[in-house]
mmCIF file with all atom_site columns, C-alpha atoms in Angstrom:
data_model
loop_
_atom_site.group_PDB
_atom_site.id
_atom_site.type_symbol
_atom_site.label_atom_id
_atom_site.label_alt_id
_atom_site.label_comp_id
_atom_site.label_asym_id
_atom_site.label_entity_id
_atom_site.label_seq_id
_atom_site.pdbx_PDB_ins_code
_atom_site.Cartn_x
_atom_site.Cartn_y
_atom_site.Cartn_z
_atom_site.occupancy
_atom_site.B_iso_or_equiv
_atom_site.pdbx_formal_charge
_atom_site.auth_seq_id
_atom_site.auth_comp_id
_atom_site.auth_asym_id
_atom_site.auth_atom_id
_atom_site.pdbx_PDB_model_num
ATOM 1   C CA . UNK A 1 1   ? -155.783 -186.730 184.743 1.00 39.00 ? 1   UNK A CA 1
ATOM 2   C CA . UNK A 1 2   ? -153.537 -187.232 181.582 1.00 41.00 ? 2   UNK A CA 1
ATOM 3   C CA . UNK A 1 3   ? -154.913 -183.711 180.246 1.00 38.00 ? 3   UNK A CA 1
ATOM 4   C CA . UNK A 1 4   ? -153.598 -182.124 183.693 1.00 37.00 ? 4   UNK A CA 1
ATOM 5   C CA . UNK A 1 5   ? -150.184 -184.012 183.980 1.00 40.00 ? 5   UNK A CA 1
ATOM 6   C CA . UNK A 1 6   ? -149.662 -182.815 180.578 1.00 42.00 ? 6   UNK A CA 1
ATOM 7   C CA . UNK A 1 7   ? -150.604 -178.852 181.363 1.00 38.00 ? 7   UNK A CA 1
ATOM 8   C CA . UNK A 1 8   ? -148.333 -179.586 184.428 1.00 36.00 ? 8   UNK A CA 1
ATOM 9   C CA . UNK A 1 9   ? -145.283 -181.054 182.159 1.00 40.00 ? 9   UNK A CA 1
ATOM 10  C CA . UNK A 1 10  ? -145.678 -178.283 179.693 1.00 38.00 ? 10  UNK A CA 1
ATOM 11  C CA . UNK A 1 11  ? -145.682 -175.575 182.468 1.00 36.00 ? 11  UNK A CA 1
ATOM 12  C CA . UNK A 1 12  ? -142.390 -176.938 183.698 1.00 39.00 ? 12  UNK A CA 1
ATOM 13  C CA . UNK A 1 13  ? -140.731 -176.684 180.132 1.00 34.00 ? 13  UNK A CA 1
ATOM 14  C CA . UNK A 1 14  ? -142.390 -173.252 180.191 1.00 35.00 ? 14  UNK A CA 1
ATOM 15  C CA . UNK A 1 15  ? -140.067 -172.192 182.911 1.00 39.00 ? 15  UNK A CA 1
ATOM 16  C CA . UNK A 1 16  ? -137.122 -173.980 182.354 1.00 35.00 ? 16  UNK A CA 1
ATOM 17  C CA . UNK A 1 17  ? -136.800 -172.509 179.099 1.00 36.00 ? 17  UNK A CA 1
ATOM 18  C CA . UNK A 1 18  ? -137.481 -169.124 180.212 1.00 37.00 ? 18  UNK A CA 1
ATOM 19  C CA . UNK A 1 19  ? -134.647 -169.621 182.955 1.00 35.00 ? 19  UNK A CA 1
ATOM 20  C CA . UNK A 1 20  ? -132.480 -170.487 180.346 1.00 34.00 ? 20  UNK A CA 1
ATOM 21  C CA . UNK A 1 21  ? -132.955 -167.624 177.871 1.00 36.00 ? 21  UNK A CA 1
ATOM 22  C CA . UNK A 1 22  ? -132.453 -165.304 181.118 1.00 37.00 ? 22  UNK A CA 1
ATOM 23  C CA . UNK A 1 23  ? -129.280 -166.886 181.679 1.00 40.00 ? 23  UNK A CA 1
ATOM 24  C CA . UNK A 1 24  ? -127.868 -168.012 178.695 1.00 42.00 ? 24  UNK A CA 1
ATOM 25  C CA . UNK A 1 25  ? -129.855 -166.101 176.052 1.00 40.00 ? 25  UNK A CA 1
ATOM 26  C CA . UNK A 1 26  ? -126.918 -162.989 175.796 1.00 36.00 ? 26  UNK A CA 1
ATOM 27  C CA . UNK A 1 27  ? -124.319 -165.367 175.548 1.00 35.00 ? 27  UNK A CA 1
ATOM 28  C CA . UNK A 1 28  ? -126.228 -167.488 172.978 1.00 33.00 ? 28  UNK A CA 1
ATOM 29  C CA . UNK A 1 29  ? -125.861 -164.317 170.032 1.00 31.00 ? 29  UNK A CA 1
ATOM 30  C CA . UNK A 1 30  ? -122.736 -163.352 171.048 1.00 35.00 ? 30  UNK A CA 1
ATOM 31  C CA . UNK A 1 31  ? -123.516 -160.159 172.584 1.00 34.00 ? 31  UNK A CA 1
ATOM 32  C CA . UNK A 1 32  ? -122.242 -161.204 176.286 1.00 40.00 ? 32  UNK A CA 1
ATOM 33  C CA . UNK A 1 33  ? -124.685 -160.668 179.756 1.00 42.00 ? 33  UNK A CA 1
ATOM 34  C CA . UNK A 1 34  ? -123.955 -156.923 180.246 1.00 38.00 ? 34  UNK A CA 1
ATOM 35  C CA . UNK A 1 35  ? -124.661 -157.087 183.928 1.00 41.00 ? 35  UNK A CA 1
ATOM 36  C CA . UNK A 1 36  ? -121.012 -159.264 183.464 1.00 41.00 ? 36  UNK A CA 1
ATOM 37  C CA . UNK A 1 37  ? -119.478 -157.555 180.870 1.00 42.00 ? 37  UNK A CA 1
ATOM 38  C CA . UNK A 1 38  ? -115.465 -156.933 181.537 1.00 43.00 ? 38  UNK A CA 1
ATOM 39  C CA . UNK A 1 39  ? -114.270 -153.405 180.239 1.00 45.00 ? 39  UNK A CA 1
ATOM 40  C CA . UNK A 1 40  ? -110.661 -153.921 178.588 1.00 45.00 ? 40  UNK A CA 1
ATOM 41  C CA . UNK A 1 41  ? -108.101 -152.496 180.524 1.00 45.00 ? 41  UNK A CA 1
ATOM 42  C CA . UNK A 1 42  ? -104.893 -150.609 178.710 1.00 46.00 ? 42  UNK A CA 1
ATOM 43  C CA . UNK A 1 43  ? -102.017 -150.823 180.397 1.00 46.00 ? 43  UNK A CA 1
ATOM 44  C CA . UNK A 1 44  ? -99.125  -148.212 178.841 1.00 46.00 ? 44  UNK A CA 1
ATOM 45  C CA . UNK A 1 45  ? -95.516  -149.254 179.369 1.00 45.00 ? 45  UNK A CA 1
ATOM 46  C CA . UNK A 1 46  ? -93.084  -146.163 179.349 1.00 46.00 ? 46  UNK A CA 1
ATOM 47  C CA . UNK A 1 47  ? -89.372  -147.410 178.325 1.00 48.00 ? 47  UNK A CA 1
ATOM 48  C CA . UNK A 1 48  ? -86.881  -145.104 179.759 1.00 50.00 ? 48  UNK A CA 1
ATOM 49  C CA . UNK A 1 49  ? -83.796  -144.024 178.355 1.00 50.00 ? 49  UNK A CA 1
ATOM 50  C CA . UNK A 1 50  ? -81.271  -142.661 180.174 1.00 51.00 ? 50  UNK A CA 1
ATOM 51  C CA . UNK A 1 51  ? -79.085  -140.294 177.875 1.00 55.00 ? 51  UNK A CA 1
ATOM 52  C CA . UNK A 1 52  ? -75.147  -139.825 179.078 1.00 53.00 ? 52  UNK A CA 1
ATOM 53  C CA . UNK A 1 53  ? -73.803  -137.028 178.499 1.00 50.00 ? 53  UNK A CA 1
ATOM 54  C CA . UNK A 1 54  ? -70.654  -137.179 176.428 1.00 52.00 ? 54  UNK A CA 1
ATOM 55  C CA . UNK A 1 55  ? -67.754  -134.939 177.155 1.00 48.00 ? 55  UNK A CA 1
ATOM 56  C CA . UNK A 1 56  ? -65.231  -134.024 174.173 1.00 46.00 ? 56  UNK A CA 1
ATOM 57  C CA . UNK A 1 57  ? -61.752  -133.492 175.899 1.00 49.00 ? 57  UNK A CA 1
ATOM 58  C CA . UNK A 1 58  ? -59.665  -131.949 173.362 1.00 58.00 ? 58  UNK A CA 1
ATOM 59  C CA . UNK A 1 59  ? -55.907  -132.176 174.034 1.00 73.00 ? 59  UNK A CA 1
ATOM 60  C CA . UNK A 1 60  ? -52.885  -130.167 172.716 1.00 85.00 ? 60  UNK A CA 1
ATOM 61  C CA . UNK A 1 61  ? -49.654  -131.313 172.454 1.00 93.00 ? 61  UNK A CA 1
ATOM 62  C CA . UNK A 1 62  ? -47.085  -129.991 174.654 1.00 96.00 ? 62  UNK A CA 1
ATOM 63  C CA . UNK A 1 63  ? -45.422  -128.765 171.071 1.00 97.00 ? 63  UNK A CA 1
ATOM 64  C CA . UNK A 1 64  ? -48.263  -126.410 170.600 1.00 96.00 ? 64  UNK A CA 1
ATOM 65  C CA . UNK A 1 65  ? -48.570  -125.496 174.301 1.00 96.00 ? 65  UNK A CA 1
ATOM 66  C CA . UNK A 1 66  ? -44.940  -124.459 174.173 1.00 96.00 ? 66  UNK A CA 1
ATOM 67  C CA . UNK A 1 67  ? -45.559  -122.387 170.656 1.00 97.00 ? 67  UNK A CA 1
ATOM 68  C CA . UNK A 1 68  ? -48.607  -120.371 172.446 1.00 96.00 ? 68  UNK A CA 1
ATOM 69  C CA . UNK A 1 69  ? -46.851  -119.635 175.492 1.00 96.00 ? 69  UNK A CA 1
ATOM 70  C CA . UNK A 1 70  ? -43.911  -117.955 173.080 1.00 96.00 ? 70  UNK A CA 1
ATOM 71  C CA . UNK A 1 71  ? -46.497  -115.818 170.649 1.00 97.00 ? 71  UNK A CA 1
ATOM 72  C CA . UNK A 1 72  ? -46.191  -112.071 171.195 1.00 96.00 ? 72  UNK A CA 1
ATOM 73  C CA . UNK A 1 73  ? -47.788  -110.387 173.794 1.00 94.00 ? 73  UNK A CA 1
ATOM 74  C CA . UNK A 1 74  ? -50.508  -108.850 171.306 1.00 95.00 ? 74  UNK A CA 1
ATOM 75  C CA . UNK A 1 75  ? -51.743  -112.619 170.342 1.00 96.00 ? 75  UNK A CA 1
ATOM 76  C CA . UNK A 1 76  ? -50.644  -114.109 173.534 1.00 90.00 ? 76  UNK A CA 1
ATOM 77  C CA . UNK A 1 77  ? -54.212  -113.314 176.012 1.00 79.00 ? 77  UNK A CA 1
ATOM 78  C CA . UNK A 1 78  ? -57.611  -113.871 175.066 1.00 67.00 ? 78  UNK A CA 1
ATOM 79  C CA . UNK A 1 79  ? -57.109  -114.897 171.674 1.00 72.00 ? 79  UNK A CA 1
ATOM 80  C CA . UNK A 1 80  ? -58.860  -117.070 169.586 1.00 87.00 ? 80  UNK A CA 1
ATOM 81  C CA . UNK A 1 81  ? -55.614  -118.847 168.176 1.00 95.00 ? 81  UNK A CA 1
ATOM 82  C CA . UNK A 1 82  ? -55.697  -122.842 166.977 1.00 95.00 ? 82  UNK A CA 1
ATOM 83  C CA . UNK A 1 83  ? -53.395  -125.493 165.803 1.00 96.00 ? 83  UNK A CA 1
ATOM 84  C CA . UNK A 1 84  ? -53.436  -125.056 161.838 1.00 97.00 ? 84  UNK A CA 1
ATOM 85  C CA . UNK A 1 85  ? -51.430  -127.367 159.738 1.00 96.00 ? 85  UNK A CA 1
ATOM 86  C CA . UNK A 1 86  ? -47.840  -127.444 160.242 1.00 97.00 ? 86  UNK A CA 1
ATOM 87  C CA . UNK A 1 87  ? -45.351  -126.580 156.667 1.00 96.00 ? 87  UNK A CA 1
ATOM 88  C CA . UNK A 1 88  ? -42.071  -125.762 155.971 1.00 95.00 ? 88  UNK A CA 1
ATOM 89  C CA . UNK A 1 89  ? -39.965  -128.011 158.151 1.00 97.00 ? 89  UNK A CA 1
ATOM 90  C CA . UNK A 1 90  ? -41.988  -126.704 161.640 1.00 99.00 ? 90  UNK A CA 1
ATOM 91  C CA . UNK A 1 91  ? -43.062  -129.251 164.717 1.00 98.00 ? 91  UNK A CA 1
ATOM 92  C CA . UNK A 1 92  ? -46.747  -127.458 164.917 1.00 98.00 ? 92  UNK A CA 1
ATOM 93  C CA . UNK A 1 93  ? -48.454  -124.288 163.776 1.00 98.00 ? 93  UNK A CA 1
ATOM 94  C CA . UNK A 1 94  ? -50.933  -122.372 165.026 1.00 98.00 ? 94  UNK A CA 1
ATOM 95  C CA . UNK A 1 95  ? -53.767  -119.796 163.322 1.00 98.00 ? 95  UNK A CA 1
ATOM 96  C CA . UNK A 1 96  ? -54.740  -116.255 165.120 1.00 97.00 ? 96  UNK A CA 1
ATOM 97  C CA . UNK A 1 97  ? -57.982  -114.721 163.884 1.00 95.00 ? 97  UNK A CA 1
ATOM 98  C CA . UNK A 1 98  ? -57.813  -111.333 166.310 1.00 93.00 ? 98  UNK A CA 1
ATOM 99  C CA . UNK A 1 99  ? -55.313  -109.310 168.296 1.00 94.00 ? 99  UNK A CA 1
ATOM 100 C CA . UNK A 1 100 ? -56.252  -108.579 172.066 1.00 90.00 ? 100 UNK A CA 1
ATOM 101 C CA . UNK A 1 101 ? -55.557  -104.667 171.355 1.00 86.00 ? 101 UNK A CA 1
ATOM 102 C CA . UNK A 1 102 ? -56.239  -101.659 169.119 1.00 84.00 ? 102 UNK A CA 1
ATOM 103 C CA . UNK A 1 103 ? -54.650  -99.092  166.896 1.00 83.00 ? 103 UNK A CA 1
ATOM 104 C CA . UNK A 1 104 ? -56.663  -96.768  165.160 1.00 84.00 ? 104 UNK A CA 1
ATOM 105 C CA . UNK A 1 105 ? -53.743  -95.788  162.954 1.00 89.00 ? 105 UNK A CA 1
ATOM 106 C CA . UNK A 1 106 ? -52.958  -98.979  161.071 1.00 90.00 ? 106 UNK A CA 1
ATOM 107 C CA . UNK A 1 107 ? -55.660  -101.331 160.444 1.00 91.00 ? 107 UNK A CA 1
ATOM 108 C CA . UNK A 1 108 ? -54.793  -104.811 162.381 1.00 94.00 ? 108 UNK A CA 1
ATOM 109 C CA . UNK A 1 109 ? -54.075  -108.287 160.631 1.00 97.00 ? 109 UNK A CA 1
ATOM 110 C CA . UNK A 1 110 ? -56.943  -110.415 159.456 1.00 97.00 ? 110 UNK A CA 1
ATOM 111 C CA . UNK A 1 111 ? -54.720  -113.325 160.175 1.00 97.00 ? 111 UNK A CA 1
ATOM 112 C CA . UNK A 1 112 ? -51.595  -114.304 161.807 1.00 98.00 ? 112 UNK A CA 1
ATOM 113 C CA . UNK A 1 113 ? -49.777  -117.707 161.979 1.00 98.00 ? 113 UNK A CA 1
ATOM 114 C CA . UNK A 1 114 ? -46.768  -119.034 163.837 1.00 98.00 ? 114 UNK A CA 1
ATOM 115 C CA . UNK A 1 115 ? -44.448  -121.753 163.450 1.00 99.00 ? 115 UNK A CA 1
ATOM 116 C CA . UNK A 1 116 ? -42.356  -123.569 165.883 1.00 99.00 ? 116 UNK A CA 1
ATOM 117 C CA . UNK A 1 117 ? -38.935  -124.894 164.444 1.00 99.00 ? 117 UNK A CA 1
ATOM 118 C CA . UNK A 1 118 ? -36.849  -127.687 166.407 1.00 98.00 ? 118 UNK A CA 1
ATOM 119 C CA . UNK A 1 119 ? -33.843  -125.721 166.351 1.00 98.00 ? 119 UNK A CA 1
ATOM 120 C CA . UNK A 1 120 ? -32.382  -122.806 164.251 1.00 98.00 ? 120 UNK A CA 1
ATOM 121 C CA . UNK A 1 121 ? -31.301  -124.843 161.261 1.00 98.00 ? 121 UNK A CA 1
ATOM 122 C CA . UNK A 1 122 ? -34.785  -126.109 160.685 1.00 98.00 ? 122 UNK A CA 1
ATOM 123 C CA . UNK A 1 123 ? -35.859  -122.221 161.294 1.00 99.00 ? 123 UNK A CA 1
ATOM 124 C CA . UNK A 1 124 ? -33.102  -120.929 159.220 1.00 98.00 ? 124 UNK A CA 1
ATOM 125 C CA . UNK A 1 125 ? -34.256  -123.453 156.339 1.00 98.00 ? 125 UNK A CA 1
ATOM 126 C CA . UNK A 1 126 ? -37.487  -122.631 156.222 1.00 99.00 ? 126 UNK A CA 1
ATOM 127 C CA . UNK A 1 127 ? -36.840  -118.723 156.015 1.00 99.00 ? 127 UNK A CA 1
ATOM 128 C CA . UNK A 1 128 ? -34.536  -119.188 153.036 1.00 98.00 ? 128 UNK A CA 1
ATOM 129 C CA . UNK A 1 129 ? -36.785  -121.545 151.309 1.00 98.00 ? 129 UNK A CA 1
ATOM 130 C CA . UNK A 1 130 ? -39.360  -118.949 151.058 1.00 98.00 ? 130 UNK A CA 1
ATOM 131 C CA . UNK A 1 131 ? -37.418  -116.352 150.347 1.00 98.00 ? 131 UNK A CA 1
ATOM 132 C CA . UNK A 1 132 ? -35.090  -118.557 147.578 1.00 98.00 ? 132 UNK A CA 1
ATOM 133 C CA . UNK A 1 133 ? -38.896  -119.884 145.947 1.00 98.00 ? 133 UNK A CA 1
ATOM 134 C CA . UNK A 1 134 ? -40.034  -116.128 145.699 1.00 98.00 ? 134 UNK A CA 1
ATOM 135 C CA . UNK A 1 135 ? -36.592  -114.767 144.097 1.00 98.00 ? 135 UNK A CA 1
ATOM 136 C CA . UNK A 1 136 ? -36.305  -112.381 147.416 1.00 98.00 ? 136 UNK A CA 1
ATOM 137 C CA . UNK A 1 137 ? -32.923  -110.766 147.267 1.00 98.00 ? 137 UNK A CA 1
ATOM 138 C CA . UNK A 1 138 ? -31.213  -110.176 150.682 1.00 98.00 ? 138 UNK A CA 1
ATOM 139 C CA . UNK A 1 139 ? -29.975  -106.145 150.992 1.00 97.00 ? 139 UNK A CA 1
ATOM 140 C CA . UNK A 1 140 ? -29.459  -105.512 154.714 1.00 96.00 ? 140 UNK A CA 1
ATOM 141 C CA . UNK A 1 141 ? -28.504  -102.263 153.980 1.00 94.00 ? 141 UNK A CA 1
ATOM 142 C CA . UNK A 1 142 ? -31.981  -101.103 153.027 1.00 92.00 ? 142 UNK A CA 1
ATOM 143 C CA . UNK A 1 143 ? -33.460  -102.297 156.450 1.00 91.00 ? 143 UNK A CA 1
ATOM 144 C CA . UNK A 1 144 ? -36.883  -103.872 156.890 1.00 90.00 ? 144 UNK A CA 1
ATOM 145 C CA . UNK A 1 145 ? -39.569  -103.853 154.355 1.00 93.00 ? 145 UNK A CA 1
ATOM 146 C CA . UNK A 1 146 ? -40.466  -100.808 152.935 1.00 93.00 ? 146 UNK A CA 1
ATOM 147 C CA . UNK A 1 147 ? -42.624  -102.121 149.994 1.00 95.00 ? 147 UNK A CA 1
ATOM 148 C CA . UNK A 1 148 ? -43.652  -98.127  148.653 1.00 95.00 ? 148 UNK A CA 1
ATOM 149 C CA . UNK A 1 149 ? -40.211  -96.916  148.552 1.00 94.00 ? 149 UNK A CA 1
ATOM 150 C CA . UNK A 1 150 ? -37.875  -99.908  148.110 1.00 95.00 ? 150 UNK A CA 1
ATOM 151 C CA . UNK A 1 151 ? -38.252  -103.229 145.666 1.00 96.00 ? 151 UNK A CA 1
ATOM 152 C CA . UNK A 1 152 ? -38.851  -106.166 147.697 1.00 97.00 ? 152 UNK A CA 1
ATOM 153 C CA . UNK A 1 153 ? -36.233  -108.005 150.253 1.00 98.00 ? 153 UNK A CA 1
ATOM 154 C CA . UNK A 1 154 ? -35.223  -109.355 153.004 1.00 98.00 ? 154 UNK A CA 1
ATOM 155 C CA . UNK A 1 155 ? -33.204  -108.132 155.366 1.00 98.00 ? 155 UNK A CA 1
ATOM 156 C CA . UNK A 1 156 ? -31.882  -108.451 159.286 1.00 97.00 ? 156 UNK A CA 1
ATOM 157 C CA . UNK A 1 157 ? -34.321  -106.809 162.244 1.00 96.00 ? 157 UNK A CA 1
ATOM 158 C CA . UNK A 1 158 ? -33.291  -104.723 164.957 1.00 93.00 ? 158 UNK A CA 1
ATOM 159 C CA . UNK A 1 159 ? -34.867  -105.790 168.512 1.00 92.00 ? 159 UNK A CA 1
ATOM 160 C CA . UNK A 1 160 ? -34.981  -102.383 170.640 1.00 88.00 ? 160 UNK A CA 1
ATOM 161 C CA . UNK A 1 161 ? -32.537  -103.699 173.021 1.00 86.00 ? 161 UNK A CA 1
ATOM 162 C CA . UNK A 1 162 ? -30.062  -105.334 171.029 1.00 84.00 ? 162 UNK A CA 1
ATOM 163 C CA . UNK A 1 163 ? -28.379  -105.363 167.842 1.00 88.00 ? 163 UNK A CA 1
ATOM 164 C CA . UNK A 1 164 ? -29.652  -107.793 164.543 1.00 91.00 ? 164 UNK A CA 1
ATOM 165 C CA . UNK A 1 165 ? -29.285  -111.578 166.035 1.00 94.00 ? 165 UNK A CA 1
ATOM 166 C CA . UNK A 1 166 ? -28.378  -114.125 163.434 1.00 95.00 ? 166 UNK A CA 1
ATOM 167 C CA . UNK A 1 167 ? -30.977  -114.829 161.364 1.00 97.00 ? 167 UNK A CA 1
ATOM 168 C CA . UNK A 1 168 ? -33.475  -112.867 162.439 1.00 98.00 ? 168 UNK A CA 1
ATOM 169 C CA . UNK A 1 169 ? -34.812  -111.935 158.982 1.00 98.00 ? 169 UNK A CA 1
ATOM 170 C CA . UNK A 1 170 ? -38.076  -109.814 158.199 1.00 98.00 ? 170 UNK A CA 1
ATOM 171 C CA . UNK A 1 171 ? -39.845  -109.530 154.842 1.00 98.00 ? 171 UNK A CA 1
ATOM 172 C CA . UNK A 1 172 ? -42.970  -108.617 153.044 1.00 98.00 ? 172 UNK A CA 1
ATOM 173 C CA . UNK A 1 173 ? -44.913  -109.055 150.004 1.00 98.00 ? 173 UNK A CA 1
ATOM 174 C CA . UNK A 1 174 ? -48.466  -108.930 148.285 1.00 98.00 ? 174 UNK A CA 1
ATOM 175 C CA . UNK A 1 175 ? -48.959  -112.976 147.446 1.00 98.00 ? 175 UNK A CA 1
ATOM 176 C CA . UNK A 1 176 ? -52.848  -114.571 146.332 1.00 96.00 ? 176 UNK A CA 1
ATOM 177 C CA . UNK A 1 177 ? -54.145  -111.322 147.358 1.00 98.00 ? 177 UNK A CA 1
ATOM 178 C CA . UNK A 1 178 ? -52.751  -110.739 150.255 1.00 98.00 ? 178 UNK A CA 1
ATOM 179 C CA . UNK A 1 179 ? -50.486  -108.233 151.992 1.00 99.00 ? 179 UNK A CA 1
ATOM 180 C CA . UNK A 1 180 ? -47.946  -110.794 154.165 1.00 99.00 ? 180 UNK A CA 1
ATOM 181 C CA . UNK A 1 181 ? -44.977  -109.710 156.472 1.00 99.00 ? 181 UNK A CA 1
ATOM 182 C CA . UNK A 1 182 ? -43.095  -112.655 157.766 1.00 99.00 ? 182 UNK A CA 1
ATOM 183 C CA . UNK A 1 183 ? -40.217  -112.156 160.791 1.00 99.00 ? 183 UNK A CA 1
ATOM 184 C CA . UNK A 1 184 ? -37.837  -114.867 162.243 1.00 99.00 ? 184 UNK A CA 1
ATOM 185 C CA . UNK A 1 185 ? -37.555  -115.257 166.115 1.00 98.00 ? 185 UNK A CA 1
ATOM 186 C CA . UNK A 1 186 ? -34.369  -116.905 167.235 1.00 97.00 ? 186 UNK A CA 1
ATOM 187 C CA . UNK A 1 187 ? -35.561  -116.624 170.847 1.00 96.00 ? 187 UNK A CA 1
ATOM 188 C CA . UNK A 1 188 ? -38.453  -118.590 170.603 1.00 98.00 ? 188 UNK A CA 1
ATOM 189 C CA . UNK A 1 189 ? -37.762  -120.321 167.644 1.00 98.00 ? 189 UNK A CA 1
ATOM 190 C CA . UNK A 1 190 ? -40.877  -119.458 166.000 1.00 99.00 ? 190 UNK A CA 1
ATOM 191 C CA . UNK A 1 191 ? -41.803  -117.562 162.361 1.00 99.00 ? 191 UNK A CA 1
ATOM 192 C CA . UNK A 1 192 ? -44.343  -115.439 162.261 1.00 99.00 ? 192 UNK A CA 1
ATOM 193 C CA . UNK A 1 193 ? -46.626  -114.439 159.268 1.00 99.00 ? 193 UNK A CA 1
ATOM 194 C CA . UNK A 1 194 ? -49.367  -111.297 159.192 1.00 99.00 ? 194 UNK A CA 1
ATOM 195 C CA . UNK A 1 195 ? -51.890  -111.449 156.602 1.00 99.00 ? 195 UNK A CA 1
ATOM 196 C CA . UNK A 1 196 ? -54.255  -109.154 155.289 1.00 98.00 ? 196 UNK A CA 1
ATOM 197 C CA . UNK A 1 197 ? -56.089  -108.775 151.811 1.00 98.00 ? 197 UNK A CA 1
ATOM 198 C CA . UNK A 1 198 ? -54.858  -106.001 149.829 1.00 98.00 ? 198 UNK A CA 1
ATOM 199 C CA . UNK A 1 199 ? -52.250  -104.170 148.235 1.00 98.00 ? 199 UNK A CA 1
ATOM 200 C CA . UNK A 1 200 ? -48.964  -102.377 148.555 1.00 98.00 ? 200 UNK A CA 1
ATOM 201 C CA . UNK A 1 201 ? -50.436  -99.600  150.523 1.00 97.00 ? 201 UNK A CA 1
ATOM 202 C CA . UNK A 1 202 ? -51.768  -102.229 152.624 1.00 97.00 ? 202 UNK A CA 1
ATOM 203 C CA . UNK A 1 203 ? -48.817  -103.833 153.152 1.00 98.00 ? 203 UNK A CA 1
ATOM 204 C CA . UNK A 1 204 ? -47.020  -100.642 154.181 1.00 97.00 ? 204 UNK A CA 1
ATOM 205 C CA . UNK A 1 205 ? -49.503  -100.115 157.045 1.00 96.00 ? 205 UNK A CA 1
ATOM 206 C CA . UNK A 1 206 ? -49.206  -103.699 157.925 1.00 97.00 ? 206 UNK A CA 1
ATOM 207 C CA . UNK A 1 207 ? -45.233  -103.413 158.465 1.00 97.00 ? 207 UNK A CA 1
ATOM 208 C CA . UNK A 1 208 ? -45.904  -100.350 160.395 1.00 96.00 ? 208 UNK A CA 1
ATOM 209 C CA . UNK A 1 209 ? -48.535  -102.244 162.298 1.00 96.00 ? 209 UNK A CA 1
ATOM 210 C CA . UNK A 1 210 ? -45.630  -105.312 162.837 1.00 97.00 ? 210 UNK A CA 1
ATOM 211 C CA . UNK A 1 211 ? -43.172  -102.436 163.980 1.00 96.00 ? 211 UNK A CA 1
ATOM 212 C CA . UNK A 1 212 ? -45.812  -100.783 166.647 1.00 94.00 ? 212 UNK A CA 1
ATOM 213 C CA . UNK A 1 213 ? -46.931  -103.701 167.782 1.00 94.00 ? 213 UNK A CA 1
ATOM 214 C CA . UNK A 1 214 ? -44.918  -106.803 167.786 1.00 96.00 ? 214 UNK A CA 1
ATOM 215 C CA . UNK A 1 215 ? -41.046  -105.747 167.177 1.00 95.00 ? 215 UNK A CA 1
ATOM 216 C CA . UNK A 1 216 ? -41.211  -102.548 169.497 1.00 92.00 ? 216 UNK A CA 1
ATOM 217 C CA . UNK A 1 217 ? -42.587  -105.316 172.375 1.00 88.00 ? 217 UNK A CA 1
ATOM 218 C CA . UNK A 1 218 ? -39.819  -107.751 171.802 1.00 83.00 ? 218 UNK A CA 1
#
């Protein structure tokens, strides 16, 4: 009887242990009971960012408004013209890079600036400073510049409707490489400057370009 309770107590261990292994036995090396194995989940966060657009205003001063509104009609329309450091006394300046027509006889200016005075001393002063710092003599009886046939001056302008106005000076010269014809308008209060690289024979065609198209227009 003791030998058969005994083969009776051992076949209960038997199966107990075997239960456990089935259960536990996975677990027991680490390895985890597939049949309750948890895939990881990934979970992707997406930051937005919200981008505002920025919007440059750029604002001119009524000054320069004023000094566009008063350029000759060649400059005035469709022109890429912008404020450009003011000199010589003026309230503002501005820069032209191209005229808004064409001559096929005289090449056009590279460049053009404009100055706006606050009255006609200011305008006056500035006219005779350049002309006093470059040792330009005055001779209104040789007229405007004629820089192949006459040494270089200054002299009053004739408008097509009126007589010379009070200092309404034009003059020319070849300066840093440049062929320059400056003019003084009392109307507007402005100076004007043409610019183009090269010499006296381009300077000539430059006054001849000023003549055609800026003081026949005035």
């Amino acid at each position: 009887m003791a030998l058969v309770a005994g083969a009776i107590a051992a076949v209960a261990l038997l199966t107990v242990a075997t239960v456990l292994y089935a259960t536990n036995g996975y677990t027991s090396f680490g390895l985890g009971d597939p049949s309750t194995s948890t895939t990881p989940s990934t979970t992707t966060s997406t930051t937005g960012t919200t981008l505002t657009p920025t919007t440059t205003t750029t604002s001119r001063s009524p000054q320069v408004d004023a000094l566009l509104a008063a350029l000759p009609a060649v400059y005035r329309t469709t022109t890429p013209c912008a404020p450009a450091t003011a000199d010589g006394g003026a309230l503002v300046a501005v820069r032209c890079t191209a005229t808004n027509s064409f001559d096929s006889r005289f090449p056009p200016p590279a460049e053009a600036e404009f100055r706006l005075f606050a009255d006609r001393a200011a305008q006056d002063a500035a006219f005779l400073q350049l002309v006093t710092n470059r040792g330009i003599p005055r001779m209104d009886e040789r007229g405007g510049c004629r820089p192949k046939s006459d040494p270089i001056h200054y002299a009053l302008y004739y408008r097509p409707d009126s007589q010379p106005l009070p200092g309404e000076f034009t003059t020319c010269f070849v300066a840093d490489g440049n062929a320059q014809v400056w003019w003084v308008d009392s109307r507007t209060l402005t100076i004007g400057t043409l610019k183009r690289p090269g010499d006296v024979d381009t300077l000539d065609k430059l006054d001849l370009w000023w003549n055609e198209r800026i003081l026949s227009a005035f």
